[in-house]
Amino acid sequence: MVFNFEEEREAQKWWTIVSSSLREVQKASDSMLASQASSLPAAAAGVSTDQDPETALTLELSETEELALHLAQAIEYGDEEVASQCAVALARQQATLSILLKESNYPTDDISMKVGVEDATSSASITIRVRAHTTIATLKQQIFQDYGFHPLVQRWIIGQCLCVDERTVSSYGIRRDGDTAFLYLLSAKMAELTEQRYEEDQAQLMLSSTSSLSDAAGETHKYNTLPNMSPKKGWGNEAGRKMDIGEISQHLDTLQIGDLFSAQPKPAAASLPSPVQAGWSCPKCTFINKPTRPGCEMCSTDRPDDYVVPGSYKPDETELWRMQQEQEGILQYQQALEAERLKNFQQLLQMEEEVLVPNREVLECRICYQQVAPGEGVLLRECLHNFCRECLRQVINYSEEPEVACPFRDDSYACSSHLQEREIRALVSPEEYRRFLERSLVLAERRSQNSFHCKTTDCRGWCIYEDSVNEFRCPICQALNCLLCKAIHEGKNCRQYQDDLQVQAQNDSAARQTNDMLQTLVQIGEAMHCPTCLIIVQKKDGCDWIRCTVCQTEICWVTKGPRWGPGGPGDTSGGCRCNVNGQRCHPRCQNCH
């Protein structure tokens, strides 16, 4: 038996009356409990067969209710023996009971519970107010009333448990503000919810809500379960007799039933239907949003593109404040974004003025695999790869190219970027930088088709000539070089010099022996002619990749041809095409170039 009160003061007054009555009943019934308990099996065994079925059923229900009341009273006062006897008697009758704790056993504070709502296509988060004694069934009705989701489609999950309607939220661990629950919404088809059932339940819910509002406005007591303080016939002490629990229960039931009938709303007092709410319906969660909202308040879905705000719509103060906050937020975001851009631009200008860009975090050098502290490494500008300073210095000193390539390599990628000139100059010493420039000049001379080096021993002078020029005066040693004979023969013309050279070759046996030995090495495969300048080159041991010492052409030893195509290093349109499409260039290729 459950009584509901709108005000706490009304419940306290009712508790005072009931508790005083129960104490009087307890005094009178203490001596009767034992005798009544001994007669319980006989009552449970059935009624006399002499009585008609209707009278027998009425007596049986009365006895069952009396047993239930005695069980509740025995449990409340801690009488284990009588409670067990009542429970046994009810079990023999196979009576259907619903045992619930009273709300007074729970904390009375409201709890702000966070709820994650999800269905098959979308999700959202809401916050609802509950109490510790709120059952899952009551919670479903609350969601149905506030959001329109029928209880049949609701599946509540709290603490990794699928909740049942009879239990309270407190039993699942909802005890303080911020505790979380999850609500999964089934489809109407899966929940076997028909449109007629939904409309009927919704109408019933609206009717009960309307009745509650009418009662609250027109009556002092919402449910009026408290008896009048003036004496009535049939209530109170008659000739000093004390009433038992059964009489009190029967009288209260009579009062409650009468009040409920008197509280029935009249058809004429039914409230008019509320006007249709203006706004747009979310295509995902169906929530009705205000016309000016750019996204759904529940699930953040964008407003439909074809929706137009009605011209007659006037936002209220709350919505105007929200729109103003949105405008201010957008303005603040744009200002912060512009400030961030300006800050990044200033940092880029500052970094551009620095010769070397140091690393800001600890890194592992991909060459020596050592940990490099912040500021001790270098970030290359073109490719943003990090290396330690010493490894980059060694790469520059051993580079045979005028442009030093980034040394980053892995199994699937080789960086094609290069170090900038200011980075090279800052990483090496002045002497190392001078030698690097000299190597670059030598390589530039060798790779130039119309270049000529001075024939004076150990002279570093060279030039790039045109077809109309036949002589070159070295600016370093001042020797006059003949571009036709590729020699220095001052005082002789070209014919005189060539005749003297042929005579010298015929009389020089050492020159002939050397020439014969080189030709034999070429024939047996231990030497080859450079495919570019045709000088004889040899491979002592090791990799199949060699470089001509005169023209610097990269050569594949097993194919006896150039390693790369006309475009130079990396051009696989020509050359040996080793490892192109996973194929080696020759059956004897060692796959090392």
Coordinates of C-alpha atoms in Angstrom, one line a residue:
M1 CA 0.0 0.0 0.0
V2 CA 1.6 3.3 -1.1
F3 CA 0.5 6.9 -0.3
N4 CA 1.7 9.9 -2.3
F5 CA 1.8 13.4 -0.9
E6 CA 2.6 16.7 -2.6
E7 CA 4.0 18.5 0.4
E8 CA 6.3 17.2 3.1
R9 CA 4.4 18.8 5.9
E10 CA 1.2 16.9 4.8
A11 CA 3.2 13.6 4.9
Q12 CA 4.6 14.4 8.4
K13 CA 1.1 15.1 9.7
W14 CA -0.2 11.8 8.2
W15 CA 2.8 9.9 9.6
T16 CA 2.1 11.3 13.1
I17 CA -1.5 10.0 13.0
V18 CA -0.6 6.6 11.5
S19 CA 2.4 6.0 13.8
S20 CA 0.3 6.8 16.9
S21 CA -2.4 4.5 15.7
L22 CA 0.1 1.8 15.0
R23 CA 1.6 2.1 18.5
E24 CA -1.9 1.6 20.0
V25 CA -2.5 -1.3 17.8
Q26 CA 0.9 -2.8 18.6
K27 CA 0.1 -2.7 22.3
A28 CA -3.2 -4.5 21.8
S29 CA -1.8 -7.0 19.3
D30 CA 1.4 -8.1 21.1
S31 CA -0.5 -10.7 23.1
M32 CA -2.5 -11.8 20.1
L33 CA 0.4 -12.4 17.6
A34 CA 1.3 -15.9 19.0
S35 CA -2.3 -17.2 18.9
Q36 CA -2.9 -15.7 15.5
A37 CA 0.4 -17.2 14.1
S38 CA -0.7 -20.6 15.4
S39 CA -3.9 -20.3 13.5
L40 CA -2.2 -19.3 10.2
P41 CA -1.7 -22.8 8.8
A42 CA -5.4 -23.5 9.3
A43 CA -6.3 -20.3 7.5
A44 CA -3.9 -21.1 4.7
A45 CA -5.4 -24.6 4.3
G46 CA -8.5 -23.3 2.8
V47 CA -12.1 -22.4 3.7
S48 CA -15.0 -24.5 4.6
T49 CA -16.6 -26.3 1.7
D50 CA -20.0 -25.4 3.1
Q51 CA -19.6 -21.7 2.0
D52 CA -20.5 -20.6 -1.6
P53 CA -17.5 -19.9 -3.9
E54 CA -18.0 -16.1 -3.9
T55 CA -18.0 -15.9 -0.1
A56 CA -15.0 -18.3 0.1
L57 CA -13.0 -16.2 -2.4
T58 CA -13.8 -13.0 -0.4
L59 CA -12.7 -14.6 2.8
E60 CA -9.5 -16.0 1.2
L61 CA -8.5 -12.6 -0.1
S62 CA -9.2 -11.0 3.2
E63 CA -7.0 -13.5 5.0
T64 CA -4.2 -13.1 2.5
E65 CA -4.3 -9.3 2.9
E66 CA -4.2 -9.8 6.7
L67 CA -1.2 -12.1 6.3
A68 CA 0.6 -9.5 4.2
L69 CA -0.1 -6.7 6.7
H70 CA 1.1 -8.9 9.6
L71 CA 4.3 -9.7 7.5
A72 CA 5.0 -6.0 6.9
Q73 CA 4.4 -5.2 10.6
A74 CA 6.6 -8.0 11.8
I75 CA 9.5 -7.0 9.5
E76 CA 9.2 -3.4 10.6
Y77 CA 9.3 -4.3 14.3
G78 CA 12.0 -6.9 13.8
D79 CA 9.9 -9.9 14.9
E80 CA 11.7 -12.7 12.9
E81 CA 9.6 -15.6 14.2
V82 CA 6.2 -14.0 13.3
A83 CA 7.7 -12.8 10.0
S84 CA 8.8 -16.2 9.0
Q85 CA 5.5 -17.8 9.9
C86 CA 3.6 -15.2 7.8
A87 CA 6.0 -15.8 4.9
V88 CA 5.5 -19.5 5.1
A89 CA 1.7 -19.1 5.1
L90 CA 1.8 -16.8 2.1
A91 CA 4.1 -19.2 0.2
R92 CA 1.7 -22.0 0.8
Q93 CA -1.1 -19.9 -0.7
Q94 CA 1.3 -19.0 -3.6
A95 CA 0.3 -15.4 -3.2
T96 CA 1.7 -12.8 -5.7
L97 CA 3.4 -10.0 -3.7
S98 CA 5.3 -6.8 -4.5
I99 CA 7.7 -5.9 -1.8
L100 CA 9.2 -2.4 -2.0
L101 CA 11.1 -0.1 0.4
K102 CA 9.3 3.0 1.4
E103 CA 10.7 6.3 0.1
S104 CA 11.6 7.3 3.6
N105 CA 14.4 4.8 3.5
Y106 CA 16.2 6.7 0.7
P107 CA 18.0 10.1 0.6
T108 CA 15.6 12.9 -0.3
D109 CA 18.1 15.0 -2.3
D110 CA 17.7 15.4 -6.1
I111 CA 20.4 13.8 -8.2
S112 CA 21.6 15.3 -11.5
M113 CA 22.2 12.2 -13.6
K114 CA 24.0 12.4 -17.0
V115 CA 22.4 10.2 -19.6
G116 CA 24.0 9.2 -22.9
V117 CA 21.2 8.6 -25.4
E118 CA 21.9 6.5 -28.5
D119 CA 20.1 4.8 -31.3
A120 CA 21.2 3.0 -34.4
T121 CA 22.3 6.1 -36.2
S122 CA 23.0 8.9 -33.8
S123 CA 23.8 9.8 -30.2
A124 CA 23.4 12.7 -27.7
S125 CA 23.8 13.6 -24.1
I126 CA 21.2 15.0 -21.6
T127 CA 21.0 15.6 -17.9
I128 CA 17.9 14.7 -15.9
R129 CA 16.9 15.1 -12.2
V130 CA 16.1 11.9 -10.3
R131 CA 15.9 10.7 -6.7
A132 CA 17.4 7.7 -5.2
H133 CA 14.0 6.0 -4.9
T134 CA 13.1 6.6 -8.5
T135 CA 12.4 3.2 -10.2
I136 CA 13.4 2.4 -13.8
A137 CA 9.7 2.3 -14.7
T138 CA 9.2 5.8 -13.3
L139 CA 12.3 6.9 -15.2
K140 CA 10.9 5.6 -18.4
Q141 CA 7.6 7.5 -17.9
Q142 CA 9.6 10.6 -17.2
I143 CA 11.5 10.3 -20.5
F144 CA 8.2 9.6 -22.3
Q145 CA 6.7 12.7 -20.8
D146 CA 9.7 15.0 -21.5
Y147 CA 11.0 13.7 -24.8
G148 CA 8.3 11.5 -26.3
F149 CA 10.2 8.2 -26.3
H150 CA 7.8 5.4 -25.4
P151 CA 8.8 3.1 -22.5
L152 CA 8.7 0.1 -24.8
V153 CA 11.6 1.4 -26.9
Q154 CA 13.8 2.4 -23.9
R155 CA 16.6 0.1 -22.8
W156 CA 18.4 1.5 -19.7
I157 CA 22.0 0.4 -19.0
I158 CA 23.6 1.5 -15.7
G159 CA 26.9 0.1 -14.3
Q160 CA 27.1 -2.4 -17.2
C161 CA 23.7 -3.9 -16.2
L162 CA 20.5 -4.0 -18.3
C163 CA 18.0 -2.4 -15.9
V164 CA 14.7 -3.9 -14.9
D165 CA 11.6 -1.8 -14.2
E166 CA 11.1 -2.8 -10.5
R167 CA 14.6 -1.7 -9.3
T168 CA 15.6 1.9 -8.3
V169 CA 18.4 3.9 -9.8
S170 CA 20.1 3.8 -6.4
S171 CA 20.4 0.0 -6.5
Y172 CA 22.3 0.4 -9.8
G173 CA 24.8 2.9 -8.3
I174 CA 23.2 6.3 -9.0
R175 CA 23.9 8.1 -5.8
R176 CA 25.5 11.5 -6.5
D177 CA 25.5 14.3 -9.1
G178 CA 27.3 13.4 -12.3
D179 CA 26.7 9.7 -12.2
T180 CA 26.2 8.3 -15.7
A181 CA 23.5 6.1 -17.3
F182 CA 23.0 5.1 -20.8
L183 CA 19.7 4.9 -22.7
Y184 CA 19.5 3.0 -26.0
L185 CA 16.4 3.5 -28.1
L186 CA 15.0 0.6 -30.1
S187 CA 13.1 1.1 -33.3
A188 CA 9.3 0.9 -33.0
K189 CA 9.3 -2.2 -35.2
M190 CA 11.8 -4.0 -33.0
A191 CA 9.9 -3.0 -29.8
E192 CA 6.6 -4.1 -31.5
L193 CA 5.1 -0.7 -30.8
T194 CA 2.2 0.2 -32.9
E195 CA 1.1 3.7 -33.8
Q196 CA -2.3 3.2 -32.1
R197 CA -0.6 2.0 -28.9
Y198 CA 1.7 5.0 -28.9
E199 CA -1.1 7.5 -29.5
E200 CA -3.2 5.9 -26.7
D201 CA -0.4 6.0 -24.2
Q202 CA 0.5 9.5 -25.1
A203 CA -3.1 10.6 -24.7
Q204 CA -3.3 8.9 -21.3
L205 CA -0.1 10.6 -20.3
M206 CA -1.4 14.0 -21.3
L207 CA -4.7 13.4 -19.5
S208 CA -2.9 12.5 -16.3
S209 CA -0.7 15.6 -16.6
T210 CA -3.7 17.8 -17.2
S211 CA -5.5 16.3 -14.2
S212 CA -2.4 16.9 -12.0
L213 CA -2.3 20.6 -13.1
S214 CA -6.1 21.0 -12.5
D215 CA -5.9 19.5 -9.0
A216 CA -2.9 21.6 -8.1
A217 CA -4.6 24.8 -9.1
G218 CA -8.1 24.1 -7.6
E219 CA -7.4 22.1 -4.5
T220 CA -5.5 22.6 -1.3
H221 CA -4.5 18.9 -1.0
K222 CA -3.5 17.1 -4.2
Y223 CA -4.4 13.6 -3.2
N224 CA -6.2 14.3 0.1
T225 CA -5.2 11.0 1.7
L226 CA -5.1 12.6 5.1
P227 CA -8.3 12.1 7.2
N228 CA -10.1 15.1 8.6
M229 CA -9.2 16.1 12.1
S230 CA -12.9 16.3 13.2
P231 CA -14.4 13.1 14.5
K232 CA -16.5 11.0 12.2
K233 CA -18.8 8.1 12.7
G234 CA -16.9 4.8 12.3
W235 CA -13.5 6.5 12.9
G236 CA -12.0 6.8 16.4
N237 CA -12.6 5.1 19.7
E238 CA -16.0 3.6 20.0
A239 CA -16.7 2.8 23.7
G240 CA -13.0 2.7 24.4
R241 CA -12.3 -0.1 21.8
K242 CA -9.0 0.0 20.0
M243 CA -9.0 -0.6 16.2
D244 CA -6.8 -3.3 14.7
I245 CA -4.6 -2.9 11.6
G246 CA -7.3 -4.4 9.3
E247 CA -9.9 -1.8 10.3
I248 CA -7.4 1.1 9.8
S249 CA -6.4 -0.3 6.4
Q250 CA -10.0 -0.7 5.3
H251 CA -10.9 2.8 6.4
L252 CA -7.9 4.4 4.7
D253 CA -8.7 2.5 1.5
T254 CA -12.2 3.9 1.6
L255 CA -10.9 7.4 2.0
Q256 CA -8.4 7.1 -0.8
I257 CA -10.9 5.5 -3.2
G258 CA -13.5 8.2 -2.4
D259 CA -11.0 11.0 -2.9
L260 CA -9.8 9.6 -6.2
F261 CA -13.3 9.5 -7.5
S262 CA -13.9 13.1 -6.3
A263 CA -10.6 14.1 -8.0
Q264 CA -11.7 12.9 -11.4
P265 CA -11.6 15.9 -13.8
K266 CA -14.7 17.0 -15.5
P267 CA -14.8 16.9 -19.3
A268 CA -15.6 20.6 -19.4
A269 CA -12.4 21.4 -17.4
A270 CA -10.1 19.7 -20.0
S271 CA -7.3 22.0 -21.1
L272 CA -7.0 23.1 -24.7
P273 CA -4.3 21.5 -26.8
S274 CA -1.1 23.4 -26.8
P275 CA -0.1 25.2 -30.0
V276 CA 2.4 23.6 -32.4
Q277 CA 5.9 24.5 -31.4
A278 CA 7.7 26.7 -34.0
G279 CA 11.0 25.4 -35.2
W280 CA 12.7 22.7 -37.3
S281 CA 12.8 19.0 -36.6
C282 CA 16.2 17.4 -36.4
P283 CA 16.6 14.8 -39.2
K284 CA 18.4 12.4 -36.8
C285 CA 16.9 12.6 -33.4
T286 CA 13.6 14.4 -34.3
F287 CA 14.1 17.0 -31.6
I288 CA 12.2 20.3 -32.3
N289 CA 14.7 23.1 -32.3
K290 CA 14.1 26.8 -32.3
P291 CA 14.1 28.4 -35.8
T292 CA 17.3 30.4 -35.3
R293 CA 19.5 27.5 -34.0
P294 CA 22.1 26.5 -36.6
G295 CA 22.4 23.0 -35.2
C296 CA 20.4 20.5 -33.2
E297 CA 20.5 21.2 -29.4
M298 CA 20.5 17.5 -28.7
C299 CA 22.8 15.8 -31.2
S300 CA 24.5 18.8 -32.9
T301 CA 23.2 17.9 -36.4
D302 CA 23.2 20.8 -38.9
R303 CA 20.0 22.5 -39.6
P304 CA 18.5 21.4 -43.0
D305 CA 19.6 23.6 -45.9
D306 CA 16.1 24.1 -47.2
Y307 CA 14.7 25.4 -43.9
V308 CA 13.8 29.1 -43.8
V309 CA 13.2 31.0 -40.6
P310 CA 9.6 32.3 -40.6
G311 CA 9.5 36.0 -41.1
S312 CA 6.9 36.5 -38.3
Y313 CA 9.1 34.6 -35.8
K314 CA 10.3 36.8 -32.9
P315 CA 13.0 35.2 -30.7
D316 CA 12.5 35.5 -26.9
E317 CA 15.1 37.0 -24.6
T318 CA 16.9 33.8 -23.9
E319 CA 17.3 33.1 -27.6
L320 CA 18.4 36.6 -28.3
W321 CA 21.0 36.2 -25.6
R322 CA 22.2 33.0 -27.2
M323 CA 22.4 34.5 -30.6
Q324 CA 24.5 37.4 -29.2
Q325 CA 26.8 34.9 -27.4
E326 CA 27.2 33.0 -30.7
Q327 CA 28.2 36.2 -32.5
E328 CA 30.6 37.2 -29.8
G329 CA 32.1 33.6 -29.8
I330 CA 32.6 33.8 -33.6
L331 CA 34.3 37.2 -33.3
Q332 CA 36.6 36.0 -30.5
Y333 CA 37.5 32.9 -32.5
Q334 CA 38.4 35.0 -35.6
Q335 CA 40.5 37.3 -33.4
A336 CA 42.3 34.4 -31.8
L337 CA 42.9 32.8 -35.2
E338 CA 44.3 36.0 -36.6
A339 CA 46.5 36.4 -33.5
E340 CA 47.7 32.8 -33.9
R341 CA 48.5 33.4 -37.6
L342 CA 50.5 36.6 -36.8
K343 CA 52.4 34.7 -34.1
N344 CA 53.3 31.9 -36.5
F345 CA 54.4 34.4 -39.1
Q346 CA 56.7 36.1 -36.6
Q347 CA 58.2 32.8 -35.7
L348 CA 58.8 31.9 -39.3
L349 CA 60.5 35.3 -39.9
Q350 CA 62.7 34.6 -36.8
M351 CA 63.6 31.1 -38.0
E352 CA 64.4 32.4 -41.5
E353 CA 67.0 34.8 -40.0
E354 CA 68.7 31.9 -38.2
V355 CA 71.4 30.1 -40.2
L356 CA 70.6 26.7 -38.7
V357 CA 67.2 25.6 -37.3
P358 CA 67.9 23.6 -34.1
N359 CA 65.7 20.7 -32.9
R360 CA 63.3 21.6 -30.1
E361 CA 62.8 18.0 -28.8
V362 CA 65.0 15.0 -28.1
L363 CA 65.6 13.1 -31.3
E364 CA 67.4 10.0 -32.6
C365 CA 69.9 10.7 -35.4
R366 CA 69.0 8.4 -38.4
I367 CA 72.8 8.1 -39.2
C368 CA 74.5 7.4 -35.9
Y369 CA 71.3 6.3 -34.0
Q370 CA 72.4 8.4 -31.0
Q371 CA 70.0 10.4 -28.8
V372 CA 70.4 14.1 -29.6
A373 CA 69.4 16.7 -26.9
P374 CA 67.3 19.7 -27.9
G375 CA 69.4 22.4 -29.6
E376 CA 72.2 19.9 -30.5
G377 CA 70.6 18.7 -33.7
V378 CA 69.7 20.4 -37.0
L379 CA 66.4 20.5 -38.8
L380 CA 66.9 20.7 -42.6
R381 CA 64.8 23.5 -44.1
E382 CA 63.8 21.8 -47.3
C383 CA 62.6 18.4 -46.0
L384 CA 62.4 18.9 -42.2
H385 CA 64.5 15.8 -41.4
N386 CA 66.6 15.9 -38.2
F387 CA 70.2 14.8 -37.8
C388 CA 73.0 15.6 -35.4
R389 CA 75.6 18.2 -36.4
E390 CA 78.6 15.9 -36.5
C391 CA 76.9 13.4 -38.9
L392 CA 75.9 16.2 -41.2
R393 CA 79.4 17.6 -41.2
Q394 CA 80.8 14.2 -42.2
V395 CA 78.2 14.0 -45.0
I396 CA 79.4 17.3 -46.4
N397 CA 83.1 16.4 -46.1
Y398 CA 82.7 13.1 -48.0
S399 CA 80.2 14.4 -50.5
E400 CA 81.4 14.1 -54.1
E401 CA 78.6 16.2 -55.5
P402 CA 78.4 20.0 -55.5
E403 CA 74.8 19.7 -54.1
V404 CA 74.8 17.8 -50.8
A405 CA 71.7 15.5 -50.7
C406 CA 69.7 14.9 -47.5
P407 CA 71.1 11.6 -46.1
F408 CA 67.6 10.3 -45.0
R409 CA 67.0 6.7 -46.3
D410 CA 64.8 3.8 -45.3
D411 CA 63.5 0.7 -46.9
S412 CA 60.9 2.4 -49.1
Y413 CA 62.0 6.1 -49.4
A414 CA 65.1 8.1 -50.1
C415 CA 64.9 11.9 -49.6
S416 CA 65.7 14.0 -52.7
S417 CA 66.1 17.3 -51.0
H418 CA 69.4 19.1 -50.6
L419 CA 71.2 21.1 -47.9
Q420 CA 71.2 24.9 -48.5
E421 CA 74.4 26.7 -49.0
R422 CA 74.1 28.6 -45.7
E423 CA 73.5 25.3 -43.8
I424 CA 76.7 23.8 -45.4
R425 CA 78.8 26.9 -44.5
A426 CA 77.5 26.9 -40.9
L427 CA 78.1 23.1 -40.3
V428 CA 81.8 22.9 -41.4
S429 CA 84.9 24.8 -40.5
P430 CA 86.3 27.5 -42.9
E431 CA 89.0 25.1 -44.2
E432 CA 86.5 22.3 -44.8
Y433 CA 84.3 24.7 -46.6
R434 CA 87.2 25.8 -48.9
R435 CA 87.9 22.1 -49.7
F436 CA 84.2 21.6 -50.4
L437 CA 84.3 24.5 -52.9
E438 CA 87.4 23.1 -54.6
R439 CA 85.8 19.7 -55.0
S440 CA 82.7 21.3 -56.5
L441 CA 84.9 23.2 -59.0
V442 CA 86.7 20.0 -60.0
L443 CA 83.5 18.2 -60.5
A444 CA 82.0 21.0 -62.5
E445 CA 85.1 20.9 -64.7
R446 CA 84.8 17.2 -65.3
R447 CA 81.1 17.4 -66.1
S448 CA 81.5 20.2 -68.6
Q449 CA 81.8 19.0 -72.1
N450 CA 83.9 21.9 -73.4
S451 CA 86.2 22.1 -70.5
F452 CA 90.0 21.9 -70.7
H453 CA 92.5 21.6 -67.8
C454 CA 95.9 23.2 -68.0
K455 CA 98.6 20.6 -68.9
T456 CA 101.1 22.0 -66.5
T457 CA 101.8 19.5 -63.7
D458 CA 99.8 20.2 -60.5
C459 CA 98.2 23.3 -62.0
R460 CA 94.6 23.9 -61.1
G461 CA 93.8 26.2 -64.0
W462 CA 91.0 25.2 -66.4
C463 CA 88.6 26.8 -68.8
I464 CA 85.5 26.2 -70.9
Y465 CA 86.2 26.9 -74.5
E466 CA 84.3 27.5 -77.7
D467 CA 84.8 25.9 -81.1
S468 CA 86.5 29.0 -82.6
V469 CA 89.2 29.0 -79.9
N470 CA 92.4 26.9 -80.3
E471 CA 94.7 28.2 -77.5
F472 CA 94.3 28.7 -73.8
R473 CA 96.6 30.8 -71.7
C474 CA 96.4 29.5 -68.1
P475 CA 95.7 32.4 -65.7
I476 CA 97.6 30.5 -62.9
C477 CA 100.8 29.2 -64.5
Q478 CA 100.7 31.4 -67.6
A479 CA 101.4 28.4 -69.9
L480 CA 100.0 28.4 -73.4
N481 CA 97.9 25.3 -74.0
C482 CA 97.0 24.0 -77.5
L483 CA 93.4 23.0 -77.5
L484 CA 93.8 20.9 -80.7
C485 CA 96.7 18.8 -79.5
K486 CA 95.6 19.0 -75.8
A487 CA 99.2 19.7 -74.9
I488 CA 101.7 22.5 -74.3
H489 CA 104.2 22.9 -77.3
E490 CA 105.3 26.5 -77.3
G491 CA 107.8 27.1 -80.1
K492 CA 106.3 24.2 -82.2
N493 CA 103.3 24.0 -84.4
C494 CA 100.8 21.1 -84.1
R495 CA 102.4 19.1 -87.0
Q496 CA 105.8 19.2 -85.5
Y497 CA 104.6 18.2 -82.1
Q498 CA 102.6 15.2 -83.4
D499 CA 105.6 13.9 -85.4
D500 CA 107.8 14.1 -82.4
L501 CA 105.3 12.3 -80.4
Q502 CA 105.0 9.3 -82.8
V503 CA 108.7 8.9 -83.0
Q504 CA 108.9 8.9 -79.2
A505 CA 106.2 6.2 -78.9
Q506 CA 108.0 3.9 -81.4
N507 CA 111.3 4.0 -79.5
D508 CA 109.7 3.7 -76.0
S509 CA 109.4 -0.1 -75.1
A510 CA 107.9 0.6 -71.7
A511 CA 105.0 2.5 -73.3
R512 CA 104.3 -0.4 -75.6
Q513 CA 104.3 -3.0 -72.8
T514 CA 101.9 -1.0 -70.7
N515 CA 99.5 -0.7 -73.6
D516 CA 99.6 -4.4 -74.3
M517 CA 98.9 -5.3 -70.6
L518 CA 95.9 -3.1 -70.5
Q519 CA 94.4 -4.6 -73.6
T520 CA 94.8 -8.1 -72.2
L521 CA 92.9 -7.1 -69.0
V522 CA 90.1 -5.8 -71.1
Q523 CA 89.9 -9.1 -73.1
I524 CA 89.8 -11.3 -70.0
G525 CA 87.2 -9.2 -68.2
E526 CA 89.3 -7.7 -65.4
A527 CA 89.2 -4.2 -67.0
M528 CA 86.8 -2.3 -69.2
H529 CA 86.5 0.9 -71.2
C530 CA 84.5 3.8 -69.6
P531 CA 81.3 4.1 -71.7
T532 CA 81.8 7.9 -71.7
C533 CA 85.5 8.8 -72.0
L534 CA 86.8 5.3 -73.1
I535 CA 89.7 5.2 -70.6
I536 CA 90.5 1.8 -69.1
V537 CA 89.1 1.3 -65.6
Q538 CA 89.4 -1.7 -63.2
K539 CA 87.5 -3.0 -60.1
K540 CA 89.7 -4.4 -57.4
D541 CA 86.9 -5.9 -55.2
G542 CA 83.6 -5.2 -53.6
C543 CA 80.4 -3.6 -55.0
D544 CA 79.4 -3.8 -58.7
W545 CA 79.1 0.0 -58.6
I546 CA 82.2 2.0 -59.7
R547 CA 83.0 5.5 -60.8
C548 CA 85.3 6.7 -63.6
T549 CA 88.2 8.7 -62.2
V550 CA 88.3 10.9 -65.2
C551 CA 84.7 11.8 -66.2
Q552 CA 83.0 10.7 -62.9
T553 CA 80.5 8.5 -64.8
E554 CA 78.8 5.9 -62.6
I555 CA 79.3 2.5 -64.1
C556 CA 77.6 -0.9 -63.5
W557 CA 80.4 -3.5 -63.6
V558 CA 78.4 -6.6 -64.5
T559 CA 76.6 -4.9 -67.5
K560 CA 79.7 -2.9 -68.5
G561 CA 77.4 0.1 -69.1
P562 CA 76.3 3.3 -67.3
R563 CA 74.4 3.0 -64.0
W564 CA 71.9 5.7 -64.8
G565 CA 70.2 7.2 -67.9
P566 CA 70.9 10.5 -69.6
G567 CA 69.3 12.5 -66.7
G568 CA 72.0 11.5 -64.3
P569 CA 71.6 9.8 -60.8
G570 CA 68.1 8.5 -60.3
D571 CA 67.2 8.4 -64.0
T572 CA 66.0 4.8 -64.6
S573 CA 64.9 5.4 -68.2
G574 CA 68.4 4.1 -69.2
G575 CA 71.4 2.5 -67.7
C576 CA 71.4 -0.9 -66.1
R577 CA 67.9 -0.3 -64.5
C578 CA 68.8 -2.4 -61.5
N579 CA 65.9 -3.2 -59.1
V580 CA 63.3 -1.6 -61.4
N581 CA 60.1 -3.5 -60.9
G582 CA 62.0 -5.8 -58.5
Q583 CA 64.3 -7.1 -61.2
R584 CA 68.1 -7.3 -61.0
C585 CA 70.1 -5.9 -63.9
H586 CA 72.1 -9.1 -64.5
P587 CA 72.2 -12.8 -63.3
R588 CA 75.5 -12.1 -61.6
C589 CA 74.3 -8.8 -60.0
Q590 CA 75.1 -8.7 -56.3
N591 CA 72.1 -6.4 -55.7
C592 CA 74.4 -3.8 -54.0
H593 CA 73.9 -0.7 -56.1

